[in-house]
CSV table of C-alpha atoms and ligand atoms in Angstrom, one decimal:
chain,number,residue,atom,x,y,z
A,1,MET,CA,-9.4,23.6,7.8
A,2,LYS,CA,-12.4,24.1,5.6
A,3,GLY,CA,-11.6,25.3,2.0
A,4,ARG,CA,-8.3,23.5,1.7
A,5,ARG,CA,-7.8,21.9,-1.6
A,6,PHE,CA,-6.9,18.2,-2.1
A,7,PHE,CA,-5.7,16.3,-5.1
A,8,VAL,CA,-6.0,12.5,-5.3
A,9,LYS,CA,-3.8,10.3,-7.4
A,10,THR,CA,-5.1,6.7,-7.7
A,11,PHE,CA,-3.3,3.7,-8.9
A,12,GLY,CA,-4.6,0.1,-9.3
A,13,CYS,CA,-8.0,-1.5,-9.5
A,14,GLN,CA,-11.6,-0.3,-9.4
A,15,MET,CA,-11.8,-1.0,-5.7
A,16,ASN,CA,-9.0,1.5,-5.2
A,17,VAL,CA,-10.8,4.0,-7.4
A,18,ASN,CA,-13.9,3.4,-5.2
A,19,ASP,CA,-11.8,3.9,-2.0
A,20,SER,CA,-10.4,7.1,-3.4
A,21,GLU,CA,-13.9,8.3,-4.2
A,22,LYS,CA,-14.9,7.5,-0.6
A,23,MET,CA,-11.9,9.5,0.8
A,24,ALA,CA,-12.8,12.4,-1.5
A,25,GLY,CA,-16.5,12.1,-0.3
A,26,ILE,CA,-15.4,12.3,3.3
A,27,LEU,CA,-13.2,15.4,2.7
A,28,VAL,CA,-15.8,17.2,0.6
A,29,SER,CA,-18.4,16.6,3.4
A,30,ALA,CA,-15.9,18.2,5.8
A,31,GLY,CA,-15.6,21.3,3.7
A,32,TYR,CA,-12.5,20.5,1.8
A,33,LYS,CA,-12.4,21.1,-2.0
A,34,LYS,CA,-11.2,18.7,-4.6
A,35,THR,CA,-8.8,19.9,-7.3
A,36,ASP,CA,-7.5,18.3,-10.4
A,37,ASN,CA,-4.5,20.6,-10.5
A,38,LEU,CA,-1.7,19.2,-8.4
A,39,LYS,CA,0.0,22.6,-8.3
A,40,GLU,CA,-2.8,24.3,-6.4
A,41,ALA,CA,-3.3,21.5,-3.9
A,42,ASP,CA,-2.8,21.9,-0.1
A,43,ILE,CA,-3.1,18.1,0.4
A,44,VAL,CA,-2.1,15.3,-1.9
A,45,ILE,CA,-3.4,11.8,-1.4
A,46,VAL,CA,-1.6,9.0,-3.2
A,47,ASN,CA,-3.8,5.8,-3.1
A,48,THR,CA,-1.4,3.1,-4.2
A,49,CYS,CA,-1.4,-0.4,-5.8
A,50,SER,CA,1.2,-3.2,-5.2
A,51,VAL,CA,-0.1,-5.9,-7.5
A,52,ARG,CA,2.9,-5.8,-9.9
A,53,ALA,CA,6.3,-4.0,-9.8
A,54,LYS,CA,5.1,-1.4,-12.3
A,55,PRO,CA,2.3,0.3,-10.4
A,56,ASP,CA,4.4,-0.1,-7.2
A,57,ASN,CA,7.3,1.7,-8.8
A,58,LYS,CA,5.0,4.3,-10.3
A,59,ALA,CA,3.5,5.1,-6.9
A,60,TYR,CA,7.0,5.5,-5.4
A,61,SER,CA,8.2,7.8,-8.2
A,62,PHE,CA,5.0,9.9,-7.8
A,63,ILE,CA,5.6,10.1,-4.0
A,64,GLY,CA,9.3,11.0,-4.8
A,65,GLU,CA,8.3,13.9,-7.0
A,66,LEU,CA,6.1,15.3,-4.3
A,67,LYS,CA,9.3,16.0,-2.3
A,68,ARG,CA,10.1,18.9,-4.7
A,69,LEU,CA,6.6,20.3,-4.5
A,70,LYS,CA,6.8,20.2,-0.7
A,71,LYS,CA,10.1,22.1,-0.8
A,72,GLU,CA,8.3,24.9,-2.7
A,73,LYS,CA,5.3,24.7,-0.5
A,74,PRO,CA,6.3,23.5,3.0
A,75,GLU,CA,2.7,23.5,4.3
A,76,LEU,CA,1.7,20.8,1.7
A,77,VAL,CA,0.4,17.7,3.4
A,78,VAL,CA,1.2,14.4,1.7
A,79,ALA,CA,-0.8,11.2,2.5
A,80,VAL,CA,0.0,7.7,1.2
A,81,THR,CA,-2.8,5.1,1.4
A,82,GLY,CA,-3.7,1.7,0.2
A,83,CYS,CA,-1.9,-1.5,-0.8
A,84,VAL,CA,1.8,-0.2,-0.9
A,85,PRO,CA,1.9,1.1,2.7
A,86,GLN,CA,-0.1,-1.8,4.0
A,87,ARG,CA,3.0,-3.8,3.5
A,88,ASP,CA,5.8,-1.2,3.1
A,89,TRP,CA,4.9,1.5,5.6
A,90,LYS,CA,8.2,1.3,7.5
A,91,PHE,CA,10.1,1.8,4.3
A,92,ILE,CA,8.0,4.8,3.4
A,93,LEU,CA,8.5,6.3,6.8
A,94,GLU,CA,12.2,5.9,6.7
A,95,ARG,CA,12.9,6.8,3.1
A,96,TYR,CA,10.2,9.5,2.4
A,97,PRO,CA,10.3,11.9,5.3
A,98,HIS,CA,8.1,14.3,3.4
A,99,VAL,CA,5.1,12.0,3.8
A,100,ASP,CA,2.9,13.1,6.6
A,101,VAL,CA,0.1,10.5,6.7
A,102,ILE,CA,0.2,6.8,6.1
A,103,LEU,CA,-2.9,4.6,6.1
A,104,GLY,CA,-3.5,1.1,4.8
A,105,THR,CA,-6.3,-0.7,3.1
A,106,PHE,CA,-8.4,-1.2,6.3
A,107,ASN,CA,-8.5,2.3,7.7
A,108,PHE,CA,-8.2,4.6,4.7
A,109,TYR,CA,-11.6,6.0,5.6
A,110,ARG,CA,-10.0,7.6,8.7
A,111,ILE,CA,-8.2,10.0,6.4
A,112,LEU,CA,-9.8,13.1,7.8
A,113,ASP,CA,-8.7,12.5,11.4
A,114,PHE,CA,-5.2,11.7,10.2
A,115,LEU,CA,-4.9,14.8,8.0
A,116,GLU,CA,-6.1,17.0,10.8
A,117,SER,CA,-3.9,15.3,13.5
A,118,SER,CA,-1.3,17.7,14.8
A,119,SER,CA,1.3,15.0,15.2
A,120,LYS,CA,3.1,14.3,12.0
A,121,PRO,CA,3.9,11.8,10.6
A,122,SER,CA,0.7,10.2,11.5
A,123,VAL,CA,0.7,6.5,10.7
A,124,GLU,CA,-1.7,3.6,11.3
A,125,ILE,CA,-1.5,0.2,9.7
A,126,LEU,CA,-3.8,-2.6,10.9
A,127,ASP,CA,-2.8,-6.2,10.8
A,128,THR,CA,-4.1,-7.9,7.6
A,129,PHE,CA,-4.5,-11.2,9.4
A,130,LEU,CA,-6.9,-10.2,12.1
A,131,GLU,CA,-10.2,-11.9,11.4
A,132,ASN,CA,-12.9,-9.5,10.4
A,133,GLU,CA,-10.6,-6.5,10.6
A,134,GLY,CA,-12.0,-3.9,8.2
A,135,GLU,CA,-15.5,-5.4,8.4
A,136,ILE,CA,-16.6,-2.2,9.9
A,137,ILE,CA,-15.8,0.1,7.0
A,138,PRO,CA,-18.7,2.5,7.5
A,139,SER,CA,-21.1,3.5,4.8
A,140,ILE,CA,-19.5,6.4,3.1
A,141,GLU,CA,-20.9,8.6,0.4
A,142,PRO,CA,-18.4,8.7,-2.5
A,143,LEU,CA,-17.6,11.7,-4.6
A,144,LEU,CA,-18.4,10.1,-8.0
A,145,THR,CA,-16.0,10.3,-10.9
A,146,ASN,CA,-18.9,9.6,-13.3
A,147,PRO,CA,-22.3,11.0,-12.2
A,148,PHE,CA,-24.3,8.1,-13.7
A,149,VAL,CA,-22.1,5.1,-13.1
A,150,ALA,CA,-21.0,4.1,-9.6
A,151,TYR,CA,-18.8,1.4,-8.0
A,152,VAL,CA,-20.2,-0.4,-5.0
A,153,THR,CA,-17.7,-2.5,-3.0
A,154,VAL,CA,-19.6,-5.6,-1.9
A,155,GLN,CA,-16.6,-7.8,-0.8
A,156,ARG,CA,-13.2,-7.0,0.4
A,157,GLY,CA,-10.0,-9.2,0.7
A,158,CYS,CA,-9.2,-12.6,-0.7
A,159,ASN,CA,-8.7,-16.1,0.7
A,160,ARG,CA,-7.5,-17.8,-2.4
A,161,PHE,CA,-3.7,-17.2,-2.3
A,162,CYS,CA,-2.9,-17.6,-6.0
A,163,THR,CA,0.9,-18.2,-5.7
A,164,TYR,CA,1.8,-15.0,-7.7
A,165,CYS,CA,-0.6,-12.6,-6.0
A,166,ILE,CA,0.0,-10.1,-3.2
A,167,VAL,CA,-3.7,-9.1,-2.8
A,168,PRO,CA,-4.5,-11.5,0.1
A,169,TYR,CA,-1.5,-10.0,2.0
A,170,VAL,CA,-2.5,-6.4,1.5
A,171,ARG,CA,-6.2,-6.6,1.5
A,172,GLY,CA,-6.6,-9.3,4.2
A,173,ARG,CA,-9.3,-12.0,4.5
A,174,GLU,CA,-12.3,-12.2,2.3
A,175,ARG,CA,-15.4,-10.6,3.8
A,176,SER,CA,-18.8,-9.7,2.3
A,177,VAL,CA,-20.7,-6.6,3.0
A,178,PRO,CA,-24.2,-7.3,4.4
A,179,PRO,CA,-26.7,-7.2,1.6
A,180,GLU,CA,-28.9,-4.6,3.3
A,181,ASN,CA,-25.9,-2.2,3.4
A,182,VAL,CA,-25.3,-2.8,-0.3
A,183,VAL,CA,-28.9,-2.2,-1.1
A,184,ASP,CA,-29.0,1.0,1.1
A,185,GLU,CA,-25.9,2.3,-0.7
A,186,VAL,CA,-27.4,1.6,-4.1
A,187,LYS,CA,-30.7,3.3,-3.1
A,188,ARG,CA,-28.8,6.4,-2.0
A,189,LEU,CA,-26.9,6.4,-5.3
A,190,ALA,CA,-30.1,6.0,-7.3
A,191,GLU,CA,-31.5,9.1,-5.4
A,192,GLU,CA,-28.4,11.0,-6.7
A,193,ASP,CA,-29.3,10.0,-10.3
A,194,VAL,CA,-26.9,7.1,-10.7
A,195,LYS,CA,-28.2,4.7,-13.3
A,196,GLU,CA,-25.6,1.9,-13.4
A,197,VAL,CA,-23.8,0.2,-10.5
A,198,HIS,CA,-20.7,-2.1,-10.6
A,199,LEU,CA,-20.6,-4.5,-7.7
A,200,LEU,CA,-17.0,-4.9,-6.8
A,201,GLY,CA,-15.1,-7.8,-5.1
A,202,GLN,CA,-11.7,-9.4,-5.6
A,203,ASN,CA,-13.6,-12.6,-6.4
A,204,VAL,CA,-17.1,-11.5,-6.3
A,205,ASP,CA,-18.5,-14.9,-7.3
A,206,PHE,CA,-17.7,-16.0,-3.8
A,207,TYR,CA,-19.8,-13.3,-2.3
A,208,ASN,CA,-21.5,-14.9,0.7
A,209,TYR,CA,-23.3,-13.2,3.6
A,210,ASN,CA,-25.1,-15.7,5.8
A,211,GLY,CA,-25.9,-17.8,2.7
A,212,ILE,CA,-26.9,-14.9,0.5
A,213,ARG,CA,-24.9,-15.3,-2.6
A,214,LEU,CA,-24.0,-13.2,-5.6
A,215,PRO,CA,-27.1,-14.1,-7.7
A,216,ASP,CA,-29.4,-13.1,-4.7
A,217,LEU,CA,-27.5,-9.9,-4.4
A,218,LEU,CA,-27.8,-9.1,-8.1
A,219,TYR,CA,-31.5,-9.7,-7.8
A,220,MET,CA,-31.8,-7.4,-4.7
A,221,VAL,CA,-29.8,-4.6,-6.3
A,222,SER,CA,-31.7,-4.8,-9.5
A,223,GLN,CA,-35.0,-4.2,-7.6
A,224,VAL,CA,-33.8,-0.7,-6.7
A,225,GLU,CA,-35.9,1.9,-8.5
A,226,GLY,CA,-33.9,4.2,-10.7
A,227,ILE,CA,-31.1,1.8,-11.3
A,228,GLU,CA,-31.1,0.6,-14.9
A,229,ARG,CA,-28.0,-1.5,-15.1
A,230,VAL,CA,-26.0,-3.8,-12.8
A,231,ARG,CA,-22.6,-5.2,-13.4
A,232,PHE,CA,-20.2,-7.2,-11.2
A,233,THR,CA,-16.5,-7.8,-11.2
A,234,THR,CA,-14.1,-9.7,-10.8
A,235,SER,CA,-15.5,-13.2,-11.4
A,236,HIS,CA,-13.3,-16.1,-10.4
A,237,PRO,CA,-13.4,-19.2,-12.7
A,238,ALA,CA,-13.6,-21.5,-9.6
A,239,GLY,CA,-16.6,-19.8,-8.2
A,240,PHE,CA,-18.4,-18.8,-11.5
A,241,ASP,CA,-21.3,-21.2,-12.0
A,242,ILE,CA,-24.7,-21.8,-13.5
A,243,SER,CA,-26.5,-19.8,-10.8
A,244,ILE,CA,-24.6,-16.7,-11.9
A,245,ILE,CA,-25.2,-17.4,-15.6
A,246,LYS,CA,-28.9,-17.7,-14.8
A,247,ALA,CA,-28.8,-14.4,-13.0
A,248,ILE,CA,-27.3,-12.7,-16.1
A,249,LYS,CA,-29.8,-14.4,-18.4
A,250,GLU,CA,-32.9,-13.8,-16.2
A,251,ILE,CA,-32.4,-10.4,-14.6
A,252,PRO,CA,-33.0,-7.8,-17.3
A,253,LYS,CA,-30.9,-5.1,-15.6
A,254,VAL,CA,-27.8,-7.4,-15.2
A,255,CYS,CA,-25.6,-6.6,-18.2
A,256,GLU,CA,-24.2,-9.3,-20.5
A,257,TYR,CA,-20.5,-8.8,-19.6
A,258,VAL,CA,-18.3,-11.1,-17.6
A,259,HIS,CA,-14.7,-10.5,-16.6
A,260,LEU,CA,-13.5,-14.0,-16.0
A,261,PRO,CA,-9.6,-14.1,-15.9
A,262,PRO,CA,-8.2,-17.4,-16.9
A,263,GLN,CA,-4.5,-16.3,-16.3
A,264,SER,CA,-3.2,-19.3,-18.2
A,265,GLY,CA,-4.4,-22.1,-20.5
A,266,SER,CA,-2.0,-24.7,-19.3
A,267,ASN,CA,-3.0,-27.0,-16.5
A,268,ARG,CA,0.5,-27.4,-15.3
A,269,ILE,CA,0.8,-23.6,-14.9
A,270,LEU,CA,-2.7,-23.2,-13.4
A,271,GLU,CA,-1.7,-25.7,-10.8
A,272,ARG,CA,1.5,-23.9,-10.0
A,273,MET,CA,-0.5,-20.7,-9.8
A,274,ASN,CA,-2.9,-22.5,-7.3
A,275,ARG,CA,-5.9,-21.2,-9.4
A,276,GLY,CA,-8.2,-24.1,-8.4
A,277,TYR,CA,-9.5,-25.0,-11.8
A,278,THR,CA,-8.3,-26.7,-15.0
A,279,ARG,CA,-8.2,-25.5,-18.6
A,280,GLU,CA,-11.1,-27.9,-19.4
A,281,GLU,CA,-13.3,-26.5,-16.5
A,282,TYR,CA,-12.6,-22.9,-17.6
A,283,ILE,CA,-13.6,-23.7,-21.2
A,284,GLU,CA,-16.7,-25.6,-20.1
A,285,LYS,CA,-17.9,-22.7,-18.1
A,286,VAL,CA,-17.3,-20.2,-20.9
A,287,MET,CA,-19.2,-22.5,-23.3
A,288,MET,CA,-22.1,-22.8,-20.9
A,289,LEU,CA,-22.1,-19.0,-20.5
A,290,LYS,CA,-22.1,-18.4,-24.3
A,291,GLU,CA,-24.7,-21.0,-24.9
A,292,LYS,CA,-27.1,-19.5,-22.3
A,293,VAL,CA,-26.3,-15.9,-23.0
A,294,PRO,CA,-25.3,-15.7,-26.7
A,295,ASP,CA,-24.8,-12.0,-26.8
A,296,VAL,CA,-22.4,-11.9,-23.7
A,297,ALA,CA,-19.1,-10.2,-23.9
A,298,LEU,CA,-16.2,-12.1,-22.3
A,299,SER,CA,-13.2,-10.3,-20.8
A,300,GLY,CA,-10.1,-11.7,-19.1
A,301,ASP,CA,-6.6,-11.3,-17.6
A,302,PHE,CA,-3.6,-13.3,-18.5
A,303,ILE,CA,-0.1,-13.7,-17.0
A,304,VAL,CA,2.7,-14.6,-19.4
A,305,GLY,CA,6.1,-15.8,-18.3
A,306,PHE,CA,5.1,-17.3,-15.0
A,307,PRO,CA,8.0,-19.3,-13.5
A,308,GLY,CA,8.4,-22.5,-15.5
A,309,GLU,CA,6.1,-21.5,-18.3
A,310,THR,CA,7.4,-23.3,-21.4
A,311,ALA,CA,6.7,-22.6,-25.1
A,312,GLU,CA,4.2,-25.4,-24.9
A,313,ASP,CA,2.4,-24.0,-21.9
A,314,PHE,CA,2.1,-20.7,-23.7
A,315,GLU,CA,0.7,-22.5,-26.8
A,316,GLN,CA,-2.0,-23.9,-24.5
A,317,THR,CA,-2.9,-20.3,-23.5
A,318,LEU,CA,-3.1,-19.3,-27.1
A,319,SER,CA,-5.3,-22.3,-27.9
A,320,LEU,CA,-7.6,-21.5,-24.9
A,321,VAL,CA,-8.0,-18.0,-26.3
A,322,GLU,CA,-8.8,-19.4,-29.8
A,323,THR,CA,-11.4,-21.6,-28.2
A,324,CYS,CA,-13.1,-19.1,-25.9
A,325,VAL,CA,-12.9,-15.9,-28.0
A,326,PHE,CA,-12.5,-12.7,-25.9
A,327,ASP,CA,-14.1,-9.3,-26.4
A,328,GLN,CA,-11.5,-7.6,-24.2
A,329,ALA,CA,-8.4,-8.8,-22.2
A,330,PHE,CA,-5.4,-7.6,-20.2
A,331,VAL,CA,-2.1,-9.4,-20.5
A,332,PHE,CA,0.6,-8.9,-17.9
A,333,GLU,CA,4.2,-10.1,-17.8
A,334,TYR,CA,4.8,-12.1,-14.6
A,335,SER,CA,6.2,-9.9,-11.9
A,336,PRO,CA,7.6,-11.5,-8.7
A,337,ARG,CA,5.9,-10.1,-5.6
A,338,PRO,CA,7.3,-10.2,-2.1
A,339,LEU,CA,5.4,-12.3,0.5
A,340,THR,CA,3.9,-14.5,-2.2
A,341,LYS,CA,4.7,-18.2,-2.6
A,342,ALA,CA,5.9,-17.8,-6.2
A,343,PHE,CA,8.5,-15.2,-5.0
A,344,SER,CA,10.7,-18.2,-4.2
A,345,PHE,CA,10.2,-19.8,-7.6
A,346,LYS,CA,12.9,-19.2,-10.1
A,347,ASP,CA,11.7,-16.3,-12.4
A,348,ASP,CA,13.2,-18.2,-15.3
A,349,VAL,CA,11.4,-16.8,-18.4
A,350,PRO,CA,13.8,-14.2,-19.8
A,351,LYS,CA,12.4,-10.7,-20.0
A,352,ASN,CA,12.5,-10.6,-23.8
A,353,GLU,CA,10.6,-13.9,-24.1
A,354,LYS,CA,8.0,-12.6,-21.6
A,355,ASN,CA,7.6,-9.6,-23.9
A,356,ARG,CA,7.4,-11.7,-27.0
A,357,ARG,CA,4.6,-13.8,-25.5
A,358,LEU,CA,2.8,-10.7,-24.3
A,359,MET,CA,2.8,-9.3,-27.9
A,360,GLU,CA,1.8,-12.5,-29.5
A,361,LEU,CA,-1.1,-13.0,-27.1
A,362,ASN,CA,-2.1,-9.4,-27.4
A,363,ASN,CA,-2.2,-9.6,-31.2
A,364,LEU,CA,-4.5,-12.6,-31.1
A,365,LEU,CA,-6.8,-10.9,-28.5
A,366,LYS,CA,-6.8,-7.7,-30.6
A,367,LYS,CA,-7.8,-9.6,-33.7
A,368,GLN,CA,-10.6,-11.3,-31.8
A,369,ALA,CA,-11.9,-8.0,-30.3
A,370,GLU,CA,-11.9,-6.4,-33.8
A,371,GLU,CA,-13.8,-9.3,-35.3
A,372,LYS,CA,-16.3,-9.2,-32.4
A,373,ASN,CA,-16.8,-5.5,-32.8
A,374,LEU,CA,-17.2,-5.8,-36.6
A,375,SER,CA,-20.0,-8.3,-36.1
A,376,LEU,CA,-21.9,-5.5,-34.3
A,377,LEU,CA,-21.9,-3.3,-37.4
A,378,GLY,CA,-25.5,-2.5,-38.4
A,379,SER,CA,-26.9,-3.9,-35.2
A,380,VAL,CA,-29.1,-2.1,-32.6
A,381,GLN,CA,-27.5,-1.7,-29.2
A,382,GLU,CA,-28.8,-0.3,-25.9
A,383,ILE,CA,-26.4,2.4,-24.6
A,384,LEU,CA,-26.3,4.4,-21.4
A,385,VAL,CA,-25.3,8.0,-22.4
A,386,GLU,CA,-22.6,9.1,-19.9
A,387,GLY,CA,-21.9,12.6,-21.1
A,388,LEU,CA,-19.9,14.7,-23.5
A,389,SER,CA,-17.0,13.1,-25.4
A,390,PRO,CA,-13.8,14.3,-23.8
A,391,SER,CA,-12.2,14.9,-27.2
A,392,ASN,CA,-15.2,16.6,-29.0
A,393,SER,CA,-17.9,18.6,-27.4
A,394,GLU,CA,-20.2,18.1,-30.3
A,395,LYS,CA,-20.3,14.4,-29.5
A,396,MET,CA,-21.5,12.3,-26.6
A,397,ILE,CA,-20.2,9.0,-25.2
A,398,GLY,CA,-22.2,6.0,-24.1
A,399,ARG,CA,-21.6,2.3,-23.4
A,400,THR,CA,-23.4,-0.8,-24.6
A,401,ARG,CA,-24.5,-3.5,-22.2
A,402,ASN,CA,-21.3,-5.3,-23.5
A,403,ASN,CA,-19.3,-2.4,-22.1
A,404,LYS,CA,-18.3,-1.1,-25.6
A,405,ILE,CA,-17.9,2.6,-26.1
A,406,VAL,CA,-20.3,4.3,-28.6
A,407,ILE,CA,-20.0,7.9,-29.9
A,408,ILE,CA,-23.2,9.6,-30.8
A,409,ASP,CA,-24.1,13.2,-31.9
A,410,ARG,CA,-24.6,15.6,-29.0
A,411,ASN,CA,-28.1,15.7,-27.6
A,412,ASP,CA,-28.1,17.0,-24.0
A,413,SER,CA,-31.5,15.6,-23.2
A,414,LEU,CA,-30.0,12.1,-23.5
A,415,LYS,CA,-27.5,12.6,-20.7
A,416,GLY,CA,-27.9,9.8,-18.1
A,417,LYS,CA,-30.5,8.1,-20.3
A,418,LEU,CA,-30.8,4.8,-22.0
A,419,ALA,CA,-31.2,4.8,-25.8
A,420,ASN,CA,-31.2,2.4,-28.6
A,421,VAL,CA,-28.6,3.1,-31.2
A,422,LYS,CA,-27.8,1.7,-34.6
A,423,ILE,CA,-24.0,1.0,-34.9
A,424,GLU,CA,-22.8,2.7,-38.1
A,425,GLU,CA,-19.0,2.6,-37.9
A,426,ILE,CA,-16.4,0.6,-36.1
A,427,THR,CA,-12.9,1.9,-35.2
A,428,PRO,CA,-10.2,0.2,-33.1
A,429,PHE,CA,-11.2,2.0,-30.0
A,430,TYR,CA,-14.9,2.8,-30.2
A,431,MET,CA,-18.0,2.6,-32.4
A,432,LYS,CA,-20.1,5.3,-33.9
A,433,GLY,CA,-23.9,5.1,-33.6
A,434,LYS,CA,-27.1,6.8,-34.4
A,435,VAL,CA,-29.8,7.1,-31.9
A,436,ILE,CA,-33.0,5.4,-32.9
A,437,LYS,CA,-35.0,5.7,-29.8
A,438,GLN,CA,-34.7,7.0,-26.2
A,439,LEU,CA,-35.7,4.3,-23.7
A,440,ALA,CA,-37.7,4.8,-20.5
A,441,GLY,CA,-36.0,1.7,-19.0
A,442,VAL,CA,-34.4,-1.6,-19.9
A,443,GLU,CA,-36.4,-3.3,-22.6
A,444,ARG,CA,-34.7,-6.7,-22.6
B,1,LIG,N1,-9.0,-11.0,-8.2
B,1,LIG,C1,-8.7,-11.0,-9.5
B,1,LIG,C2,-7.5,-10.4,-9.9
B,1,LIG,C3,-6.9,-9.2,-9.1
B,1,LIG,S1,-5.3,-8.7,-9.6
B,1,LIG,C4,-8.6,-12.5,-10.0
B,1,LIG,O1,-8.5,-13.4,-9.2
B,1,LIG,O2,-8.7,-12.7,-11.2
B,1,LIG,C5,-5.6,-8.2,-11.3
B,1,LIG,C6,-4.7,-9.0,-12.3
B,1,LIG,O3,-3.4,-8.7,-12.1
B,1,LIG,C7,-4.8,-10.5,-12.2
B,1,LIG,O4,-5.9,-11.0,-12.8
B,1,LIG,C8,-3.5,-10.9,-12.8
B,1,LIG,O5,-3.7,-11.2,-14.2
B,1,LIG,C9,-2.6,-9.8,-12.6
B,1,LIG,N2,-1.5,-10.1,-11.6
B,1,LIG,C10,-1.7,-10.3,-10.3
B,1,LIG,N3,-0.5,-10.6,-9.7
B,1,LIG,C11,0.4,-10.5,-10.7
B,1,LIG,C12,1.8,-10.7,-10.8
B,1,LIG,N4,2.5,-11.0,-9.7
B,1,LIG,N5,2.4,-10.6,-12.0
B,1,LIG,C13,1.8,-10.3,-13.1
B,1,LIG,N6,0.4,-10.1,-13.1
B,1,LIG,C14,-0.2,-10.2,-11.9
B,2,LIG,FE1,-5.1,-12.5,-6.3
B,2,LIG,FE2,-6.0,-14.9,-6.8
B,2,LIG,FE3,-7.2,-13.5,-4.9
B,2,LIG,FE4,-7.5,-12.8,-7.5
B,2,LIG,S1,-8.2,-14.7,-6.5
B,2,LIG,S2,-7.0,-11.4,-5.8
B,2,LIG,S3,-5.5,-13.3,-8.3
B,2,LIG,S4,-5.1,-14.3,-4.8
B,3,LIG,FE1,-3.7,-3.1,-6.6
B,3,LIG,FE2,-4.5,-3.3,-4.2
B,3,LIG,FE3,-6.2,-3.4,-6.2
B,3,LIG,S1,-2.7,-4.3,-5.0
B,3,LIG,S2,-5.0,-4.3,-7.8
B,3,LIG,S3,-5.0,-1.7,-5.6
B,3,LIG,S4,-6.3,-4.6,-4.4
């Protein structure tokens, strides 16, 4: 079936993006071709997310639309993978008969066998509760979205069971990839000219393989020649500690950027969420981080309108934000998810109030982000030049160690290189900079 064209639609988190890149890598190695034009595809893969009702609904409406496409083109093969079918495969099978292949989060890498199987629909969902299931996800060369920046999944699943969260049910138990596999994967990526790696895990602070923890892994990965930058995400406030702060401070290639989602600033709500830390502990960790790594950028996620969240609880979240000061953050309205403990709690914050809290929190976060960016005006920042700006081919785009976007004048010799730039202008979405010096490597 060589030469057939596939289109991949990805919803959800970076791990899902990485899983999609792996599926694409498998298909390209087998002779298939990737297309970004849905109309010309022979195969469509929908890699789904179930974390909130919104992405879940979006996945279903996308799958629904494919029905029409398949009518026009009956040989079209439709595959649905990831977190939605992991839980909902029977529903998909019954309600969407135009879907040919269904795979979950443990076996998505078997996509080729299933696409080529002569029996359709071809479905396999492994039980999320089997210990170690999924451990054996083989090493797969991804088809990178960005040639210089790659995701590397180092930990899958989650054991924390926050009461609102479906991830432990659709991604299974927490398991860490052996460090030697991680290092091998990073070495291979470095050979392909990748300069920056993002180590991914649902709560990567808890990475643990026979006593090898995240700081050890960061050290090992940063030793790989050719790699200039290392990032990691998502940190969990209960696992984030001084050993990780030290790694950020002491390993030059580890970037000063931490995504540490508080979710709420109210102890009562944090407890109902089963987050495993208090507001005071969160603030203390952030203060310790900012003291040891003063130029760090802090990012977070928040849920507003969790069941039982009062105006006072929400005030506590605003006050936590005032105290900690974020560079970037994502705010979500609470969305009840099946299987989770909070599904049985009364979803008692009215929709318009959830929305009001979302806007108020977003306004505060936006103001903080703008002030933080303004403070960088005139400063010199290291950027990794990723390529041409998508909106202007005379410009190039890069990112600072703090993960902020910087636009510079086009200079093709800088592609995939580190450079120091002087920040000359700040806009709400990016900064403009002037290259002062190309760097041979990290000079921190
Ligand atoms: N492992 C990460 C989060 C993964 S889910 C962590 O523990 O922080 C990404 C984000 O989606 C979460 O941080 C949370 O803010 C949001 N989220 C998860 N479940 C949600 C729900 N039921 N309703 C609204 N937001 C939710
Ligand atoms: Fe979900 Fe909590 Fe696990 Fe994050 S730590 S994936 S929010 S259960
Ligand atoms: Fe979504 Fe699954 Fe990631 S539910 S957030 S794609 S782990």
